[in-house]
Amino acid sequence: MNCPNCGHEMLRGHLYCEKCGMEIRIVPDYEPEIENSITETLSTVAEEIGRGGKRRKEKRPVKKEAKDRKAAGEESILPEGQKGLLAVRLITFVVMAAAVAVVTILLYSSRSQAYQIEKAREAAQQGDYQEAVRYLDKAIALEPDNAETVLLQANYYYLLGEKQKATDLLLALISEKSSKEEPWDMTKAYEGVISIYDEQEKYEEISELLLDCPDEAIVASFQGYLALEPEFSYAQGSYDEVIPLKLSANTTGSIYYTLDGSIPTKFSKVYTAPIFLESGKYQVSALFINDYGIESEVVRNWYEIALTVPQPPQVLLYSGTYDVPTMVEVVGEETEIVYYTTDGTEPNQNSSKYTGPIELPLGRSNFKFAVISEEGVKSETVSRSYEFKLDTDVTVEIAAANVTRALMERDVLTDLQGHAQGVNGKYIFQYNSIVELYGSYYYVFNEYYEDTNGSRTKAERMYAVEVYTGKPNRLIYDENGQMGLISLTDS
């Protein structure tokens, strides 16, 4: 005989197909409902036969009854021989009807996919997933194209702990259905595979599965597993302005980039803010790595920024040593903005703007100046270094102490530490600048109040100390904004 599943010729006496492994059942599954139906039918037939036997044994009474009926003028419709034949035919009909019912039930149980699925669900409810899988094998053999049956069987395999079999079933279903033209909902199949792969941390396999998926809705639902190429906010090409290039990815993770044409890796610079491309040529290469460690393809764009670089500013005061107060003056185009720093760092658009001559500070200082255009293009940087020392014995520290001592003598302060009556904190005098007033030079100090926590608040009062004599004064401004002095000493 041949296997009903694959058609392979089987050896006599074998109950399993050697090729596909399917079990060959010679006798249909035992079903209590079928047995009850057969028993009931046969019981009915036996009863009818029993009655017929009794009638044959009582021929005489029947004959006498017939004679009596004849004597009474009642003719029998059928002859006695025909009556027996009718009984036999009736019994035969009942037996055949019962046989047909039994055969119908057996055929339904063995040839109905719905029946097999129903039995599989019953087995699964009892926790017997192995039996449920066996029933679904029959159901699939009866109707191989039913995707819902395959999904159900994959679920039972998963519950049995046979995740590889479940995965293989789902992948085969996806492959088979994707090759056909008729549309079908692949969501459950993809959800099943991705769920198993996620448990096994097979993120590369998930990414490959989604990249081959033709359903955009499914891909969008699971895009967190994908690492698509980073997107650039500007198309590659030539520009006549500085461009703030932004890089973006399809999901969470990190973007790595290079600007010199080299291939980016996870050790390259991480993109965190727009990349400002100024004058010149750039090859921007970017790589995205998502939170699952999946790497995208490297994407490259070429940019050429052709801008006019502004001329550097002219700083009129040369580097050197100075012993008198001096102003640093810068000259440039009226429409240009000059930025500068005094700590040695390169100036940028966040640095101080030059608005007028700058007073040379005491001690050593390092200035850097640059013009930055509206397009963000910066000129060459001009650097200057200065050393400003006054030819006097009155230092800034001595001048500040003279202010404190004069206020003590006027009972404004109670000690040289700057304490005063009725306050918990103290007053501090901080150097601000040097000004020329009335033909002489003065140290200018601002007054600050410092509380017990060390927090400082600037007061309105200012003081000026003559740099050569050390004489302290209050510095005031009149209604026209002109500076004036009020001496803090009697002499």
XYZ file of C-alpha atoms in Angstrom:
491
model
C 0.000 0.000 0.000
C 1.032 3.661 -0.431
C 1.329 6.334 2.284
C -1.784 8.596 2.127
C 0.362 11.602 3.066
C 3.350 11.482 0.686
C 2.481 8.559 -1.642
C 5.596 6.527 -0.736
C 5.160 2.731 -1.115
C 5.124 1.103 2.320
C 6.284 -2.380 3.318
C 3.621 -4.825 4.318
C 2.915 -4.793 8.043
C 4.517 -1.358 8.666
C 2.385 1.175 10.529
C 4.636 4.234 9.876
C 5.803 5.720 6.575
C 9.593 5.440 6.346
C 9.768 8.603 4.223
C 7.571 11.186 6.031
C 7.064 9.347 9.341
C 3.264 9.620 9.256
C 1.399 7.009 11.304
C -0.944 4.763 9.243
C -4.084 3.944 11.186
C -5.836 0.833 9.848
C -8.751 1.191 12.271
C -10.403 4.628 12.806
C -9.969 6.333 16.165
C -12.245 5.010 18.845
C -15.070 7.471 19.459
C -17.684 6.861 22.179
C -20.334 8.780 20.226
C -19.891 6.507 17.188
C -20.042 3.334 19.306
C -23.239 4.551 20.998
C -24.808 5.277 17.609
C -23.924 1.810 16.298
C -25.133 0.101 19.455
C -28.420 1.973 19.352
C -28.996 1.109 15.681
C -28.176 -2.577 16.126
C -30.414 -2.768 19.195
C -33.288 -1.392 17.155
C -32.679 -3.931 14.392
C -32.520 -6.823 16.898
C -35.780 -5.724 18.414
C -37.466 -5.689 15.011
C -36.127 -9.155 14.204
C -37.362 -10.471 17.554
C -40.822 -9.212 16.873
C -40.863 -10.851 13.488
C -39.961 -14.231 15.030
C -42.825 -14.020 17.468
C -45.280 -13.342 14.702
C -44.093 -16.411 12.813
C -44.626 -18.598 15.899
C -48.189 -17.249 16.225
C -49.287 -18.134 12.722
C -52.377 -19.944 13.886
C -53.870 -17.137 15.898
C -53.179 -14.808 13.051
C -54.800 -17.250 10.587
C -57.803 -17.697 12.859
C -58.017 -13.939 13.262
C -57.989 -13.641 9.500
C -60.769 -16.207 9.213
C -62.763 -14.360 11.815
C -62.254 -11.113 9.947
C -63.212 -12.812 6.728
C -66.318 -14.216 8.373
C -67.158 -10.769 9.566
C -66.845 -9.471 6.005
C -63.354 -7.808 6.429
C -61.001 -8.701 3.566
C -57.220 -8.529 4.154
C -55.503 -6.017 1.875
C -52.228 -8.050 1.504
C -51.771 -11.752 1.267
C -49.827 -13.389 4.094
C -46.717 -13.988 1.949
C -46.505 -10.333 0.980
C -46.756 -9.246 4.593
C -43.655 -11.234 5.534
C -41.758 -9.847 2.583
C -42.617 -6.323 3.657
C -41.243 -6.960 7.135
C -37.983 -8.268 5.731
C -37.617 -5.237 3.473
C -38.319 -2.890 6.349
C -35.653 -4.519 8.521
C -33.172 -4.421 5.640
C -33.834 -0.709 5.115
C -33.286 0.054 8.798
C -29.990 -1.863 8.842
C -28.765 -0.108 5.701
C -29.752 3.306 7.063
C -27.836 2.608 10.275
C -24.828 1.465 8.292
C -24.919 4.628 6.196
C -25.095 6.763 9.347
C -22.130 4.943 10.863
C -20.076 5.260 7.691
C -20.984 8.969 7.455
C -19.808 9.572 11.010
C -16.576 7.682 10.394
C -15.924 9.612 7.208
C -16.601 12.928 8.983
C -14.154 12.102 11.767
C -11.413 11.029 9.380
C -11.956 13.496 6.510
C -13.063 16.728 8.224
C -10.466 19.353 9.070
C -12.905 21.104 11.390
C -13.290 17.894 13.381
C -9.516 17.468 13.752
C -9.083 21.096 14.881
C -11.907 20.689 17.381
C -10.256 17.588 18.839
C -6.907 19.429 18.937
C -8.405 22.274 20.930
C -10.009 19.814 23.343
C -6.645 18.134 23.884
C -4.940 21.497 24.394
C -7.515 22.477 27.013
C -6.525 19.342 28.893
C -2.863 20.352 28.616
C -2.054 17.528 26.195
C -0.282 19.610 23.552
C 1.410 16.559 22.050
C -1.990 15.060 21.226
C -3.171 18.447 19.977
C -0.227 18.586 17.559
C -1.078 15.079 16.304
C -4.639 16.112 15.488
C -3.382 19.238 13.703
C -1.041 17.079 11.615
C -4.155 15.408 10.261
C -5.914 18.738 9.794
C -2.983 20.161 7.809
C -2.772 17.027 5.702
C -6.457 17.471 4.832
C -6.135 21.196 4.029
C -2.457 22.307 3.702
C -3.253 25.899 2.686
C -5.073 26.813 5.909
C -2.739 29.331 7.580
C -4.739 29.495 10.815
C -4.171 25.760 11.407
C -0.411 26.187 10.969
C -0.393 29.160 13.360
C -2.288 27.090 15.939
C 0.129 24.183 15.615
C 3.137 26.523 15.946
C 1.614 27.835 19.157
C 1.215 24.311 20.541
C 4.829 23.502 19.641
C 5.902 26.658 21.482
C 3.919 25.582 24.558
C 5.648 22.190 24.352
C 8.992 24.029 24.491
C 9.866 23.030 20.934
C 10.608 26.596 19.814
C 12.676 25.584 16.800
C 9.774 23.569 15.348
C 7.443 26.498 16.007
C 9.869 28.875 14.288
C 10.329 26.569 11.294
C 6.561 26.285 10.828
C 6.068 30.059 10.943
C 8.988 30.803 8.607
C 7.735 28.198 6.134
C 4.274 29.755 6.302
C 5.695 33.237 5.666
C 7.774 31.974 2.749
C 4.884 30.051 1.215
C 2.305 32.803 1.538
C 4.702 35.547 0.410
C 5.312 33.701 -2.844
C 1.615 33.761 -3.706
C -0.223 36.701 -5.145
C -3.352 36.628 -2.984
C -3.145 38.975 0.014
C -3.159 37.629 3.556
C -2.476 38.989 7.024
C 1.088 37.999 7.935
C 1.088 39.866 11.258
C 0.573 36.848 13.538
C 3.264 34.814 11.806
C 5.815 37.641 12.078
C 4.833 38.345 15.683
C 5.412 34.700 16.565
C 8.854 34.486 14.970
C 10.018 37.839 16.351
C 8.808 36.925 19.847
C 10.831 33.699 19.812
C 13.912 35.383 18.321
C 13.706 38.157 20.925
C 13.676 35.587 23.750
C 16.760 34.006 22.205
C 18.385 37.450 21.616
C 18.686 36.711 17.896
C 18.449 40.358 16.915
C 20.379 39.959 13.673
C 17.828 37.365 12.523
C 14.972 39.730 13.404
C 16.591 42.512 11.389
C 17.068 40.258 8.345
C 13.474 39.015 8.611
C 12.088 42.564 8.664
C 14.304 43.763 5.824
C 12.731 41.062 3.621
C 9.182 41.765 4.819
C 6.931 43.242 2.080
C 4.359 44.574 4.571
C 5.255 48.158 5.538
C 2.859 48.154 8.490
C 4.618 45.149 10.045
C 8.035 46.718 9.471
C 6.862 49.963 11.101
C 5.577 48.039 14.126
C 8.963 46.438 14.749
C 11.325 49.126 13.425
C 13.077 49.240 16.800
C 14.900 46.076 15.713
C 16.094 47.684 12.482
C 19.171 49.811 11.902
C 18.550 51.797 8.752
C 21.070 54.138 7.174
C 21.236 57.564 8.882
C 19.471 60.381 7.067
C 21.104 63.758 6.269
C 19.214 67.036 6.646
C 20.992 68.484 3.565
C 21.405 66.763 0.227
C 24.979 66.479 -0.948
C 26.230 69.251 -3.217
C 27.675 72.779 -3.237
C 26.494 75.553 -0.921
C 27.364 79.241 -0.538
C 26.644 79.327 3.183
C 27.608 77.495 6.331
C 25.171 74.609 6.800
C 24.209 73.040 10.140
C 24.113 69.397 9.025
C 21.793 67.195 11.086
C 21.875 63.393 11.149
C 18.865 61.266 12.157
C 18.048 57.553 12.576
C 14.882 55.448 12.375
C 14.932 54.473 16.068
C 16.926 54.803 19.284
C 20.650 54.171 19.259
C 23.841 56.067 18.371
C 25.106 57.647 15.149
C 28.863 57.668 14.530
C 30.446 59.859 11.864
C 33.671 61.034 10.230
C 34.424 64.077 8.064
C 37.637 62.938 6.362
C 36.282 60.104 4.228
C 37.333 57.334 6.617
C 34.893 54.531 7.490
C 33.102 55.240 10.780
C 32.978 52.605 13.531
C 31.616 52.471 17.066
C 34.865 54.151 18.120
C 34.304 57.195 15.891
C 32.857 60.504 17.042
C 29.266 60.252 18.302
C 26.752 62.600 16.719
C 25.057 64.732 19.394
C 24.429 68.106 17.725
C 24.365 69.674 14.236
C 27.699 69.593 12.391
C 28.568 73.076 11.101
C 30.224 72.777 7.705
C 32.152 75.946 6.937
C 34.180 76.861 3.894
C 35.843 73.871 2.270
C 35.154 70.336 1.037
C 33.781 67.581 3.247
C 33.021 63.882 2.902
C 30.623 63.039 5.711
C 30.296 59.325 6.469
C 27.786 58.030 9.043
C 26.953 54.711 10.708
C 23.950 53.928 12.949
C 23.961 51.257 15.676
C 20.625 50.629 17.386
C 20.022 49.604 21.002
C 20.209 45.909 20.027
C 23.698 46.321 18.583
C 22.554 46.039 14.962
C 24.704 48.118 12.592
C 23.387 49.914 9.531
C 25.130 50.280 6.222
C 27.586 53.198 6.052
C 26.176 56.177 4.145
C 28.306 58.971 2.619
C 27.573 62.480 1.342
C 29.904 64.996 -0.247
C 29.645 68.752 0.418
C 31.488 71.793 -0.890
C 31.020 75.059 0.973
C 32.197 78.053 -1.062
C 32.121 81.172 1.123
C 33.955 84.498 1.221
C 36.245 84.544 4.241
C 36.231 88.009 5.912
C 39.438 89.940 6.434
C 40.915 89.704 9.948
C 40.437 92.746 12.260
C 43.186 95.315 12.846
C 44.339 95.544 16.463
C 46.059 98.907 16.900
C 47.853 98.142 20.180
C 50.827 95.870 19.665
C 51.884 93.210 22.096
C 54.281 94.426 24.789
C 54.765 95.734 28.325
C 53.015 98.906 29.508
C 53.401 100.923 32.727
C 50.496 103.337 32.295
C 46.812 102.657 31.670
C 46.305 101.935 27.977
C 43.298 101.129 25.768
C 43.161 98.282 23.270
C 41.478 99.479 20.085
C 40.296 97.361 17.116
C 39.416 98.575 13.615
C 37.270 96.726 11.063
C 34.437 97.159 8.552
C 31.312 98.756 9.981
C 29.169 95.807 8.988
C 31.521 93.251 10.524
C 31.234 91.906 14.057
C 34.470 91.353 15.967
C 34.523 88.752 18.737
C 37.314 88.430 21.309
C 38.541 86.395 24.278
C 41.053 87.151 27.046
C 41.714 83.608 28.308
C 43.630 82.327 25.298
C 40.710 80.395 23.719
C 39.581 80.801 20.113
C 36.777 83.371 19.692
C 33.388 82.208 18.384
C 29.864 83.568 18.165
C 29.410 82.996 21.905
C 32.432 85.115 22.821
C 32.398 88.803 23.839
C 31.615 91.308 21.113
C 33.969 94.212 20.606
C 31.957 97.438 21.010
C 34.702 99.969 21.780
C 38.231 100.430 23.168
C 39.096 97.958 25.927
C 41.010 99.043 28.991
C 44.255 97.126 29.377
C 43.962 95.031 32.546
C 46.659 94.855 35.195
C 49.121 92.013 34.916
C 49.534 89.707 31.931
C 46.703 89.238 29.437
C 46.210 87.371 26.158
C 43.691 88.742 23.653
C 42.373 86.958 20.567
C 40.222 88.749 17.980
C 38.319 87.458 14.924
C 35.620 88.652 12.531
C 32.669 86.276 12.095
C 30.306 86.960 9.203
C 26.533 86.538 9.233
C 26.981 83.207 7.450
C 29.152 82.013 10.321
C 32.462 82.255 8.463
C 35.338 83.239 10.694
C 38.405 85.211 9.668
C 41.937 84.472 10.738
C 42.497 85.053 14.445
C 44.638 87.993 15.564
C 46.428 87.463 18.887
C 47.972 90.027 21.258
C 49.791 89.586 24.583
C 50.219 92.418 27.078
C 51.964 93.027 30.386
C 50.648 96.033 32.322
C 52.596 97.100 35.430
C 52.232 100.465 37.152
C 55.352 102.146 38.473
C 54.033 102.396 42.011
C 54.327 100.687 45.376
C 50.563 100.820 45.892
C 49.245 97.477 44.779
C 45.590 96.513 44.298
C 45.671 94.666 47.652
C 46.998 97.701 49.459
C 44.413 99.943 47.837
C 41.547 97.638 48.919
C 42.891 97.577 52.502
C 43.008 101.396 52.504
C 39.292 101.491 51.656
C 38.487 99.100 54.526
C 40.596 101.096 57.007
C 38.991 104.415 56.011
C 35.482 102.958 56.486
C 36.491 101.673 59.933
C 37.618 105.153 60.924
C 34.203 106.443 59.873
C 32.503 103.709 61.968
C 30.953 102.159 58.867
C 32.855 98.915 59.461
C 33.838 97.356 62.777
C 37.020 95.518 61.707
C 39.458 95.002 58.854
C 37.582 91.842 57.825
C 34.714 94.025 56.597
C 32.108 93.340 59.302
C 29.557 96.012 60.201
C 27.070 96.664 62.997
C 23.757 94.789 62.683
C 24.783 92.434 59.878
C 25.986 88.823 59.994
C 27.985 88.934 56.804
C 30.805 91.167 55.683
C 31.723 93.647 52.956
C 34.341 92.936 50.285
C 35.956 95.365 47.849
C 36.800 93.880 44.464
C 39.064 95.469 41.872
C 37.314 96.542 38.660
C 39.591 98.732 36.520
C 41.857 101.767 36.346
C 40.468 105.147 35.293
C 42.082 108.480 34.589
C 40.464 111.313 36.554
C 41.619 114.850 37.281
C 45.026 114.182 35.706
C 45.759 111.094 37.807
C 45.020 107.344 37.761
C 42.753 105.517 40.206
C 42.026 101.895 41.049
C 38.266 101.378 40.868
C 36.620 98.937 43.324
C 33.109 97.554 43.497
C 31.522 96.840 46.889
C 30.000 93.391 47.530
C 28.109 91.998 50.518
C 28.997 88.395 51.349
C 26.627 86.461 53.656
C 27.581 83.608 55.999
C 27.078 81.060 53.199
C 29.601 82.800 50.965
C 27.038 84.181 48.533
C 27.912 87.647 47.207
C 25.607 90.508 46.235
C 26.871 93.589 44.408
C 26.132 96.893 46.167
C 25.680 100.301 44.547
C 28.720 101.927 46.148
C 32.041 102.194 44.313
C 35.448 103.387 45.500
C 38.497 104.885 43.791
C 42.050 104.764 45.201
C 44.817 106.938 43.756
C 47.440 104.517 42.354
C 50.489 106.463 43.514
C 49.428 107.780 46.912
C 46.918 105.120 47.949
C 44.369 107.734 49.031
C 40.807 106.232 49.187
C 37.706 107.968 47.826
C 34.033 107.358 47.143
C 33.430 107.257 43.378
C 30.195 108.970 42.354
C 28.426 109.983 39.156
C 26.618 113.284 38.711
C 23.362 113.786 36.849
C 25.261 114.012 33.563
C 27.051 110.720 34.142
C 30.363 112.383 34.929
C 32.559 110.750 37.579
C 33.436 112.521 40.792
C 35.330 111.803 44.005
C 34.479 112.137 47.731
C 37.510 111.705 49.962
C 37.282 109.170 52.810
C 40.162 110.754 54.748
C 40.572 114.154 56.399
C 43.880 114.899 54.710
